[in-house]
RNA sequence: GGGGUCGUAGUUAAGUUGGUUAUAACGCCGGCCUGUCACGCCGGAGGGCGUGGGUUCAAGUCCCAUCGGCCCCGCCA
């Protein structure tokens, strides 16, 4: 047995192997010991197959088989045969056959695993502590296999289209703007630090200056920010940059990539080009720049109808520059009075001070605010909302930002509650014409919406001084099912334009030179027009595998507090290590 | 930085208004069993309730603090 080589994967055997002698190696998934005959479900990465130990296989084999426990590592030699009549297991891919064992080797024993691999709801701290066992589960293995195929399809597509993969450094320079950097102390330069890249942004632009023309990389990126269900401190981007291109060129090249990926991973044919929305339109209709367009329930502005109504709260908001908007949940009788009231707490998360609702009846509303409106106002709202009996309308009155965020998120919340989302749908949307910068209340200055190297729409340049918030960017995001899966832009390749942008962002010449001097220098040596995009590989994989957490598509993820429960990273280091780096813990 | 939620045998959970030796299922261990596939039957072991304080005659049950998992807001160019 020790000299035998594996001939097949367990999960790949079928009727066509009937009569063949095979050698299998894998884990004992489950055993059913009848005293006489013993069945073991042998598992490897391809699946399960039932192996049978008959007493007449020989005394050694049979007594050895009695010792088998969960997750023992086995090598078996035996003959594939079609199962006896009526013994098929239709729940099993290999359920029509079984392997009658003639030789067995227990290659390794196993402690009893801390959890069952069949159980779906094991607490995540246990799963993450024993991640190597968690990764034995078929569900997670399936996700990682798919992730690998996605990456392979990506590389194939770019290689076929003349792109070159270039690796960029992990140890780089800390730059202002953007996310918090992960820092790495330098031993040689006391008191100085490298930063792990938030993305290879500047390097890929420099590669365009170098003349590579088409670059891609499947790159790890690091951001020291708080985590979410779809955010990890280290994540993977499909990073792309091209020279001598317009937004249209980049978007259509990327649509081609997605078409290949979805063909390879899901066997689906995307129809191109993908739909587009401008940023302004997305905010107006959906309240978010990453709208989920798998369902309707669009936001409607009713400010003009109610600004002079008898409802003081609405008129006051309108008078002070706010807006009143509404969404309509169709036939929402599933929502109880209690549900309606508790949604107030939900929109409060986004800063809304209240949430009004109205249940539409044949001739009136069931609503706490019904009494404030004249009959024609009620009618006009109903018309504007196209409301029918049984619908429920939700109103938020506040600043435009708070109204958009509250209703945008309420819309999603209601769609989930009312089961309005088709989980099998793929709804892509490009979001275009982003503002180049937005005013940051915390920093009291304009900050880049994307990054400071994004090209403005050139005809908007004069606004840079008069009204910076109105300048549009040559930037685009791609949204899939309400998740931002990628984004990019045409970059600035002209030093004067770059200076103008820096100055609008209140980054001084001196500071710019200090932080990005190398880029500014490079722009003076014949930088071609260029632009690119990056996709979040983890998020793409999440959507394709229908994973609810980014942790389910990453082999060794961190917890929400950015720790690894398996290795116990981060950890303390010795005083000697600190001294070598001239570091002191404060 | 903030809000919410959870933490009880290996695992998943139940534990009433605080009240004798803390339940169940699965798993585990032993025995029996030649066709099961969540095998079956009989028997058994296993935790003191995340941790530390406090209230009380009495604390998984109440209070405070603390640690950890998850979700969200802020943050994420």
XYZ file of C-alpha atoms (C1' of nucleotides) in Angstrom:
663
model
C 0.000 0.000 0.000
C 2.809 2.410 0.861
C 4.133 2.137 -2.687
C 0.787 2.790 -4.320
C 0.087 6.125 -5.979
C -3.293 7.770 -5.896
C -5.201 7.102 -9.092
C -8.361 9.205 -8.696
C -10.044 11.856 -6.604
C -12.921 10.444 -4.533
C -15.483 12.935 -5.794
C -14.732 12.253 -9.454
C -15.611 8.567 -9.524
C -18.746 7.471 -11.315
C -20.334 4.579 -13.181
C -17.716 4.817 -15.924
C -15.097 3.528 -13.466
C -17.102 0.385 -12.729
C -14.814 -2.609 -12.335
C -11.598 -0.572 -12.152
C -9.115 -0.916 -9.347
C -8.458 2.516 -7.826
C -6.252 3.974 -5.134
C -7.812 6.828 -3.157
C -6.375 9.075 -0.472
C -8.400 11.344 1.710
C -10.125 11.985 5.024
C -12.659 9.802 6.813
C -15.705 12.052 6.679
C -18.057 9.672 8.445
C -18.025 6.032 9.370
C -20.873 3.615 9.746
C -19.569 0.544 11.527
C -22.044 -2.332 11.481
C -19.730 -4.680 13.283
C -19.501 -6.733 10.123
C -19.521 -4.495 7.127
C -18.068 -1.020 7.666
C -18.865 1.980 5.495
C -16.659 5.024 5.378
C -17.378 8.214 3.423
C -13.961 9.136 2.136
C -13.507 12.818 1.343
C -11.025 14.789 -0.709
C -11.251 18.175 -2.365
C -13.467 16.834 -5.134
C -16.073 15.258 -2.895
C -17.187 12.100 -1.109
C -17.310 8.471 -2.080
C -18.499 5.535 -0.008
C -15.830 2.911 0.586
C -16.873 -0.503 1.895
C -14.902 -2.781 4.199
C -16.231 -6.321 4.058
C -15.136 -8.856 6.680
C -13.867 -11.086 3.892
C -11.395 -8.415 2.750
C -8.921 -9.974 5.142
C -8.612 -9.872 8.901
C -5.958 -7.165 8.935
C -7.863 -4.775 6.746
C -11.071 -5.273 8.666
C -9.587 -4.875 12.129
C -7.687 -1.816 10.938
C -10.933 -0.369 9.560
C -12.539 -0.612 13.009
C -9.992 1.909 14.254
C -11.026 4.578 11.759
C -12.389 7.744 13.332
C -13.460 11.135 12.029
C -10.818 12.889 9.918
C -8.304 10.037 9.951
C -6.210 10.208 6.820
C -6.632 7.062 4.762
C -5.221 5.418 1.689
C -7.440 2.687 0.260
C -7.109 0.352 -2.666
C -10.205 -1.272 -4.060
C -12.535 -1.967 -6.905
C -15.247 0.432 -8.035
C -18.574 -1.247 -8.394
C -22.133 -0.267 -9.050
C -24.061 -0.376 -5.795
C -26.464 -3.259 -5.189
C -30.065 -2.674 -6.232
C -31.895 -0.099 -4.122
C -28.724 1.013 -2.341
C -28.105 4.168 -4.385
C -27.721 7.423 -2.503
C -29.202 10.161 -4.641
C -27.955 12.847 -2.263
C -24.387 11.975 -3.200
C -22.750 12.816 -6.528
C -20.992 9.444 -6.409
C -24.059 7.744 -4.959
C -24.457 5.196 -7.718
C -21.157 3.495 -6.990
C -18.937 2.459 -4.106
C -15.389 1.229 -3.674
C -14.920 -2.240 -2.198
C -11.678 -2.014 -0.289
C -9.000 -4.678 -0.543
C -6.208 -2.760 1.164
C -6.155 0.016 3.766
C -3.475 2.191 5.261
C -4.198 4.654 8.045
C -1.747 7.362 7.011
C -2.470 9.548 10.004
C -4.804 9.709 12.958
C -6.713 12.812 13.966
C -7.952 14.317 17.162
C -11.708 14.730 17.228
C -12.299 18.000 15.358
C -13.675 20.880 17.451
C -16.707 21.226 15.178
C -18.646 19.298 12.612
C -17.863 20.024 8.978
C -21.520 19.546 8.071
C -22.814 22.112 10.547
C -23.463 25.442 8.857
C -23.675 27.718 11.890
C -20.516 27.396 13.903
C -19.522 30.560 15.711
C -16.973 32.485 13.796
C -14.357 32.713 16.529
C -14.097 28.912 16.584
C -13.965 28.735 12.810
C -11.223 31.343 12.632
C -9.162 29.790 15.414
C -9.145 26.475 13.561
C -9.157 28.041 10.123
C -7.214 25.127 8.612
C -10.108 22.865 9.587
C -12.735 25.392 8.579
C -11.089 25.398 5.170
C -11.823 21.672 4.849
C -15.489 22.489 4.507
C -16.735 22.041 0.969
C -18.507 25.425 0.975
C -15.346 27.371 1.676
C -13.246 25.217 -0.640
C -15.726 25.925 -3.403
C -15.278 29.672 -2.843
C -11.497 29.496 -3.006
C -11.543 27.327 -6.123
C -13.791 29.877 -7.752
C -11.544 32.718 -6.659
C -8.622 30.963 -8.297
C -10.556 30.522 -11.544
C -11.523 34.179 -11.467
C -7.888 35.206 -11.105
C -6.858 32.826 -13.881
C -9.537 34.206 -16.232
C -8.311 37.704 -15.416
C -4.691 36.896 -16.226
C -5.687 35.120 -19.429
C -7.768 38.088 -20.581
C -5.036 40.627 -19.951
C -2.318 38.504 -21.513
C -4.496 38.068 -24.611
C -4.982 41.827 -24.788
C -1.338 42.816 -24.629
C -1.079 43.777 -20.968
C 2.075 43.187 -18.963
C 1.944 42.163 -15.313
C 4.411 44.173 -13.273
C 4.922 43.761 -9.536
C 5.155 46.946 -7.531
C 6.760 47.324 -4.109
C 5.113 46.563 -0.777
C 7.560 48.756 1.076
C 6.740 52.236 -0.084
C 6.378 55.798 0.999
C 3.671 57.052 3.298
C 1.593 59.661 1.511
C -1.005 62.029 2.876
C -4.621 61.811 1.685
C -6.544 58.619 1.632
C -6.685 55.818 4.123
C -4.506 55.375 7.182
C -1.255 53.634 6.260
C 0.157 50.473 7.733
C 3.662 51.480 8.691
C 6.840 49.404 8.730
C 9.769 50.786 10.688
C 13.123 51.032 8.985
C 16.050 49.491 10.842
C 18.651 51.283 8.796
C 17.069 54.725 8.937
C 16.244 55.324 12.583
C 12.867 56.896 13.157
C 11.772 56.423 9.554
C 9.031 54.240 8.154
C 7.898 52.533 5.038
C 4.181 52.339 4.314
C 2.423 49.324 2.845
C 0.600 50.366 -0.324
C -3.069 51.374 -0.165
C -2.952 50.584 -3.874
C -0.228 50.606 -6.534
C -1.685 53.866 -7.879
C 1.440 55.964 -8.323
C 3.591 53.116 -9.553
C 1.196 52.158 -12.283
C 1.116 55.744 -13.490
C 4.904 55.781 -13.559
C 4.846 52.596 -15.628
C 2.797 54.504 -18.186
C 5.435 57.237 -18.206
C 7.938 54.444 -18.809
C 6.036 53.404 -21.893
C 4.642 49.978 -20.961
C 1.313 51.163 -22.386
C -0.806 48.419 -20.819
C -0.243 47.212 -17.259
C -2.101 44.919 -14.929
C -1.449 43.313 -11.587
C -3.372 41.237 -9.109
C -2.138 43.264 -6.184
C -2.449 43.137 -2.415
C -3.469 46.453 -0.873
C -3.381 47.538 2.761
C -5.556 50.062 4.574
C -5.525 50.569 8.312
C -9.187 51.443 8.666
C -12.061 49.841 10.541
C -13.509 46.660 9.084
C -16.902 45.758 7.695
C -18.562 42.652 6.302
C -16.983 43.510 2.933
C -13.743 45.153 4.120
C -10.480 43.586 5.269
C -7.283 45.415 6.192
C -5.485 43.583 3.402
C -7.382 42.895 0.245
C -6.760 42.209 -3.402
C -7.219 44.453 -6.383
C -7.240 43.674 -10.064
C -5.222 46.746 -10.979
C -5.069 48.139 -14.518
C -3.574 51.111 -16.326
C -3.525 52.043 -20.023
C -1.928 54.810 -22.086
C -3.400 56.879 -24.932
C -6.966 56.084 -23.937
C -10.238 57.763 -23.065
C -12.774 56.773 -20.436
C -14.686 54.901 -23.123
C -11.635 52.811 -24.045
C -11.041 51.795 -20.465
C -14.666 51.039 -19.696
C -15.073 48.868 -22.767
C -11.817 47.008 -22.074
C -13.051 46.347 -18.524
C -16.442 45.226 -19.730
C -14.612 42.659 -21.826
C -12.816 41.443 -18.728
C -16.070 41.077 -16.823
C -17.636 39.224 -19.711
C -14.814 36.658 -19.611
C -14.930 36.383 -15.847
C -18.680 35.792 -15.688
C -18.495 33.339 -18.557
C -15.735 31.348 -16.895
C -17.075 31.543 -13.337
C -20.840 31.359 -13.823
C -21.314 30.408 -17.464
C -23.300 33.621 -17.926
C -23.148 35.838 -20.989
C -23.189 39.502 -20.076
C -24.733 41.761 -22.627
C -22.551 44.775 -23.312
C -22.241 47.674 -22.979
C -23.222 47.788 -19.310
C -25.757 50.400 -18.211
C -24.623 53.787 -16.915
C -25.856 56.425 -14.528
C -24.317 59.754 -13.726
C -23.384 60.360 -10.136
C -26.059 63.054 -9.820
C -28.714 60.749 -11.206
C -27.687 57.907 -8.899
C -27.971 60.131 -5.856
C -31.305 61.581 -6.979
C -32.950 58.286 -7.814
C -31.312 55.927 -5.341
C -29.697 58.119 -2.705
C -26.335 56.380 -3.070
C -23.389 56.315 -5.434
C -23.506 52.519 -5.268
C -27.176 51.920 -6.046
C -28.679 48.471 -6.068
C -30.712 48.582 -9.272
C -32.064 45.057 -9.015
C -35.336 46.617 -7.906
C -37.193 49.923 -8.245
C -38.582 51.867 -5.296
C -36.883 55.015 -6.508
C -36.690 58.171 -4.450
C -39.136 60.936 -5.354
C -38.710 64.625 -4.530
C -41.973 66.028 -3.209
C -40.579 69.310 -1.890
C -42.555 71.418 -4.393
C -45.827 69.776 -3.344
C -45.414 70.111 0.398
C -43.284 73.203 0.892
C -46.367 75.365 1.423
C -48.533 72.716 3.048
C -50.077 72.789 6.474
C -47.366 70.519 7.859
C -45.059 72.892 9.658
C -42.189 70.447 9.929
C -42.026 70.057 6.151
C -42.462 73.757 5.396
C -39.727 74.710 7.823
C -37.285 72.214 6.363
C -38.045 73.470 2.853
C -37.660 77.093 3.933
C -34.219 76.444 5.377
C -32.877 74.855 2.195
C -33.751 71.261 3.009
C -35.717 68.832 0.915
C -38.584 66.427 1.442
C -38.343 63.163 -0.421
C -40.205 59.905 -0.322
C -40.118 56.275 -1.357
C -43.018 53.956 -1.862
C -43.117 50.352 -0.722
C -45.667 48.627 -2.913
C -48.299 46.415 -1.306
C -46.410 46.449 1.964
C -49.100 45.092 4.254
C -46.455 42.753 5.649
C -45.142 45.731 7.611
C -46.833 46.022 10.983
C -47.439 49.284 12.783
C -44.566 48.298 15.055
C -42.257 47.746 12.060
C -43.143 51.186 10.744
C -42.347 52.855 14.029
C -39.080 50.987 14.455
C -37.860 52.141 11.041
C -37.503 55.575 12.639
C -34.555 54.176 14.565
C -33.127 52.813 11.348
C -33.040 56.147 9.531
C -31.748 57.830 12.690
C -28.471 55.968 12.062
C -28.030 58.181 9.017
C -28.901 61.360 10.848
C -32.596 61.649 9.998
C -34.529 63.202 12.849
C -37.746 61.485 11.892
C -39.519 59.216 9.484
C -43.099 59.851 8.442
C -45.173 57.165 6.802
C -48.532 56.895 5.163
C -50.487 53.752 4.425
C -52.584 54.369 1.320
C -56.267 53.494 1.613
C -59.030 53.852 -0.973
C -59.932 57.402 0.036
C -57.463 58.487 2.671
C -54.247 57.614 4.473
C -53.598 55.808 7.678
C -50.823 58.099 8.818
C -49.740 60.188 11.781
C -49.330 63.164 9.424
C -52.542 62.793 7.401
C -54.336 65.457 9.389
C -51.816 68.136 8.400
C -52.522 67.989 4.688
C -55.295 69.421 2.566
C -57.129 66.882 0.386
C -55.502 68.173 -2.799
C -52.038 67.843 -1.247
C -52.768 64.263 -0.336
C -53.964 63.676 -3.868
C -50.917 65.353 -5.429
C -48.511 63.329 -3.347
C -50.394 60.172 -4.281
C -50.233 61.094 -7.964
C -46.567 62.032 -7.872
C -45.752 58.747 -6.101
C -48.148 56.797 -8.316
C -49.468 55.277 -5.107
C -52.092 52.550 -5.031
C -54.229 51.209 -2.235
C -52.068 49.067 0.057
C -48.820 50.903 -0.658
C -46.868 52.607 2.085
C -45.040 55.886 1.491
C -42.091 56.938 3.657
C -41.052 60.578 3.961
C -37.843 62.141 5.182
C -37.368 65.883 5.469
C -33.864 67.126 6.135
C -30.718 68.370 4.415
C -30.246 66.861 0.938
C -27.382 64.699 2.175
C -29.251 63.247 5.132
C -32.395 62.687 3.057
C -30.438 60.809 0.376
C -28.560 58.658 2.844
C -31.610 57.846 4.960
C -33.914 57.004 2.086
C -31.152 55.278 0.117
C -30.516 52.930 2.992
C -34.176 52.595 3.950
C -34.853 51.569 0.368
C -32.370 48.706 0.720
C -33.674 47.746 4.132
C -37.277 47.585 2.895
C -36.341 45.640 -0.214
C -34.735 42.986 1.959
C -37.638 42.911 4.392
C -40.187 42.663 1.584
C -38.166 40.102 -0.382
C -37.941 42.303 -3.445
C -34.424 41.305 -4.467
C -33.839 38.550 -6.986
C -30.694 36.887 -5.683
C -29.849 35.463 -9.095
C -29.866 38.780 -10.882
C -26.681 40.589 -11.878
C -27.343 44.316 -12.093
C -24.300 46.287 -13.233
C -24.137 50.057 -13.381
C -21.297 52.364 -14.239
C -21.447 55.552 -12.220
C -19.903 58.433 -14.178
C -19.274 62.140 -13.758
C -18.274 62.031 -10.126
C -17.464 65.360 -8.546
C -13.700 65.841 -8.542
C -13.770 66.877 -4.913
C -16.095 67.270 -1.995
C -15.985 69.609 0.944
C -14.926 67.818 4.103
C -16.615 69.153 7.217
C -14.026 67.507 9.441
C -11.006 68.858 7.561
C -12.641 72.154 6.543
C -11.277 71.883 3.020
C -11.987 70.146 -0.251
C -10.784 66.569 -0.514
C -10.556 64.355 -3.578
C -13.540 62.145 -4.233
C -11.258 59.531 -5.814
C -7.632 60.588 -5.501
C -5.639 63.751 -6.252
C -4.368 62.452 -9.617
C -7.820 62.162 -11.154
C -8.282 64.351 -14.200
C -11.002 66.970 -14.077
C -13.328 67.334 -17.049
C -11.273 69.950 -18.836
C -14.128 72.308 -19.661
C -14.941 72.434 -15.920
C -11.444 73.721 -15.130
C -12.481 77.372 -14.709
C -14.794 76.295 -11.874
C -11.776 75.058 -9.955
C -11.345 78.485 -8.432
C -14.922 79.757 -8.363
C -16.835 76.640 -7.348
C -14.558 73.618 -6.792
C -17.431 71.367 -5.711
C -18.965 71.652 -9.194
C -15.934 70.384 -11.096
C -16.627 66.972 -12.561
C -13.991 64.266 -12.725
C -13.108 61.860 -15.503
C -13.834 59.125 -13.025
C -16.105 56.105 -13.026
C -17.089 53.394 -10.589
C -18.598 50.068 -11.447
C -21.405 48.933 -9.172
C -22.800 45.406 -9.116
C -25.892 44.609 -7.056
C -25.324 47.623 -4.847
C -21.691 46.871 -4.187
C -18.865 49.016 -5.517
C -16.702 46.459 -7.266
C -14.311 48.823 -8.978
C -13.415 52.329 -9.874
C -10.953 54.333 -11.845
C -10.255 57.447 -13.787
C -8.306 59.227 -16.449
C -5.252 60.652 -14.690
C -3.716 64.042 -14.922
C -0.709 63.888 -17.247
C -0.027 67.605 -17.283
C 1.929 69.261 -14.536
C -0.025 72.512 -14.633
C -3.358 70.800 -14.224
C -1.896 68.726 -11.387
C -0.749 71.912 -9.655
C -4.185 73.451 -9.996
C -5.766 70.419 -8.386
C -3.262 70.383 -5.544
C -3.914 74.027 -4.922
C -7.691 73.498 -4.857
C -7.076 70.725 -2.318
C -4.907 73.160 -0.361
C -1.846 71.010 -0.753
C 1.032 73.459 -0.930
C 3.676 73.300 -3.665
C 6.181 72.515 -1.020
C 4.068 69.730 0.427
C 3.253 68.323 -2.980
C 6.923 68.275 -3.867
C 7.764 66.593 -0.595
C 5.081 63.917 -0.872
C 4.679 63.352 -4.611
C 7.786 65.010 -6.049
C 8.736 61.892 -7.966
C 5.352 61.835 -9.716
C 5.437 65.536 -10.552
C 8.954 65.138 -11.933
C 7.821 62.189 -14.020
C 4.946 64.182 -15.481
C 7.536 66.571 -16.922
C 9.266 63.883 -18.951
C 6.704 63.156 -21.610
C 3.947 61.485 -19.648
C 1.365 60.055 -22.045
C -2.343 60.573 -21.470
C -3.340 57.602 -19.366
C -5.949 56.164 -17.117
C -7.030 52.957 -15.478
C -9.183 51.186 -13.009
C -9.036 48.694 -10.183
C -11.543 45.995 -9.301
C -11.945 44.572 -5.821
C -11.235 40.908 -6.421
C -12.595 39.913 -3.016
C -15.904 41.683 -3.554
C -16.290 40.282 -7.046
C -15.708 36.812 -5.651
C -18.230 37.477 -2.880
C -20.947 38.319 -5.362
C -20.204 35.385 -7.637
C -20.145 32.910 -4.733
C -23.054 34.679 -2.973
C -20.861 34.901 0.132
C -22.229 37.105 2.892
C -18.858 37.967 4.344
C -15.548 38.849 2.730
C -14.033 36.375 5.193
C -15.663 33.571 3.268
C -13.625 34.306 0.150
C -10.258 34.881 1.861
C -8.291 31.874 3.067
C -6.906 33.456 6.212
C -8.918 36.560 7.091
C -8.767 38.915 10.063
C -11.531 39.514 12.602
C -13.381 42.787 12.825
C -10.691 44.013 15.209
C -8.075 43.138 12.593
C -6.661 40.182 14.506
C -5.872 36.694 13.288
C -7.340 34.232 15.797
C -5.294 31.378 14.387
C -1.802 32.877 14.582
C -2.589 35.493 17.234
C -1.309 38.318 15.073
C -0.657 41.062 15.914
C 1.602 40.164 18.833
C 4.104 41.729 21.162
C 7.733 41.714 20.131
C 10.865 41.512 22.214
C 12.603 44.533 23.607
C 15.601 43.561 21.479
C 13.557 43.814 18.308
C 12.266 47.208 19.346
C 15.720 48.474 20.195
C 17.077 47.387 16.862
C 14.403 49.562 15.270
C 14.893 52.417 17.741
C 11.243 52.086 18.774
C 9.657 52.608 22.146
C 6.091 51.784 23.126
C 4.341 54.860 24.506
C -14.501 57.251 18.764
C -19.942 55.697 18.921
C -24.536 52.386 18.580
C -26.491 47.367 18.551
C -26.109 42.150 19.441
C -24.024 37.655 21.249
C -20.734 34.758 24.812
C -23.932 28.247 29.181
C -20.524 20.677 28.062
C -16.263 19.484 22.043
C -20.483 21.881 18.956
C -25.445 24.064 18.524
C -28.824 25.703 21.698
C -32.858 25.815 26.263
C -32.638 27.724 31.041
C -39.562 31.097 33.709
C -40.628 36.557 38.301
C -32.822 35.098 41.225
C -34.242 29.217 44.812
C -32.352 21.981 45.733
C -27.157 17.788 42.560
C -27.485 23.352 35.335
C -31.081 20.760 30.592
C -31.369 18.758 25.388
C -29.588 17.325 20.676
C -25.377 16.189 17.999
C -20.358 14.763 18.921
C -17.081 11.743 22.130
C -15.923 6.888 24.961
C -17.383 1.456 25.845
C -20.472 -2.768 24.253
C -23.700 -5.174 20.452
C -24.710 -5.192 15.237
C -22.923 -7.813 7.546
C -25.903 -2.717 3.541
C -25.724 1.680 6.003
C -25.403 6.609 4.177
C -27.738 12.173 9.948
C -26.996 3.684 10.367
C -29.463 1.450 14.696
C -29.750 -0.390 19.909
C -27.743 -0.437 25.162
C -24.558 1.967 28.644
C -21.153 6.022 30.081
C -18.085 10.325 30.660
C -18.037 15.514 30.139
C -19.469 22.029 31.864
C -20.470 25.358 36.806
C -22.347 29.289 32.821
C -16.117 34.558 28.775
C -13.266 37.012 32.964
C -13.087 40.109 37.532
C -15.770 42.596 41.146
C -20.492 43.732 43.624
C -25.854 43.240 45.499
C -28.354 39.099 48.082
C -29.693 34.119 52.921
C -29.196 32.567 47.647
C -26.694 34.761 40.980
C -26.270 31.849 33.837
C -30.353 34.807 35.815
C -29.726 41.652 38.875
C -25.630 45.774 38.858
C -20.587 47.573 37.454
C -16.130 46.832 34.919
C -13.361 44.130 31.484
C -12.120 40.640 27.299
C -13.706 38.467 22.781
C -17.065 37.264 18.116
C -20.514 39.537 14.674
C -23.449 43.842 12.377
C -23.701 49.091 11.675
C -22.318 54.738 12.026
C -17.875 57.572 11.742
C -13.554 56.170 8.881
C -12.341 53.545 4.122
C -8.081 59.266 -1.558
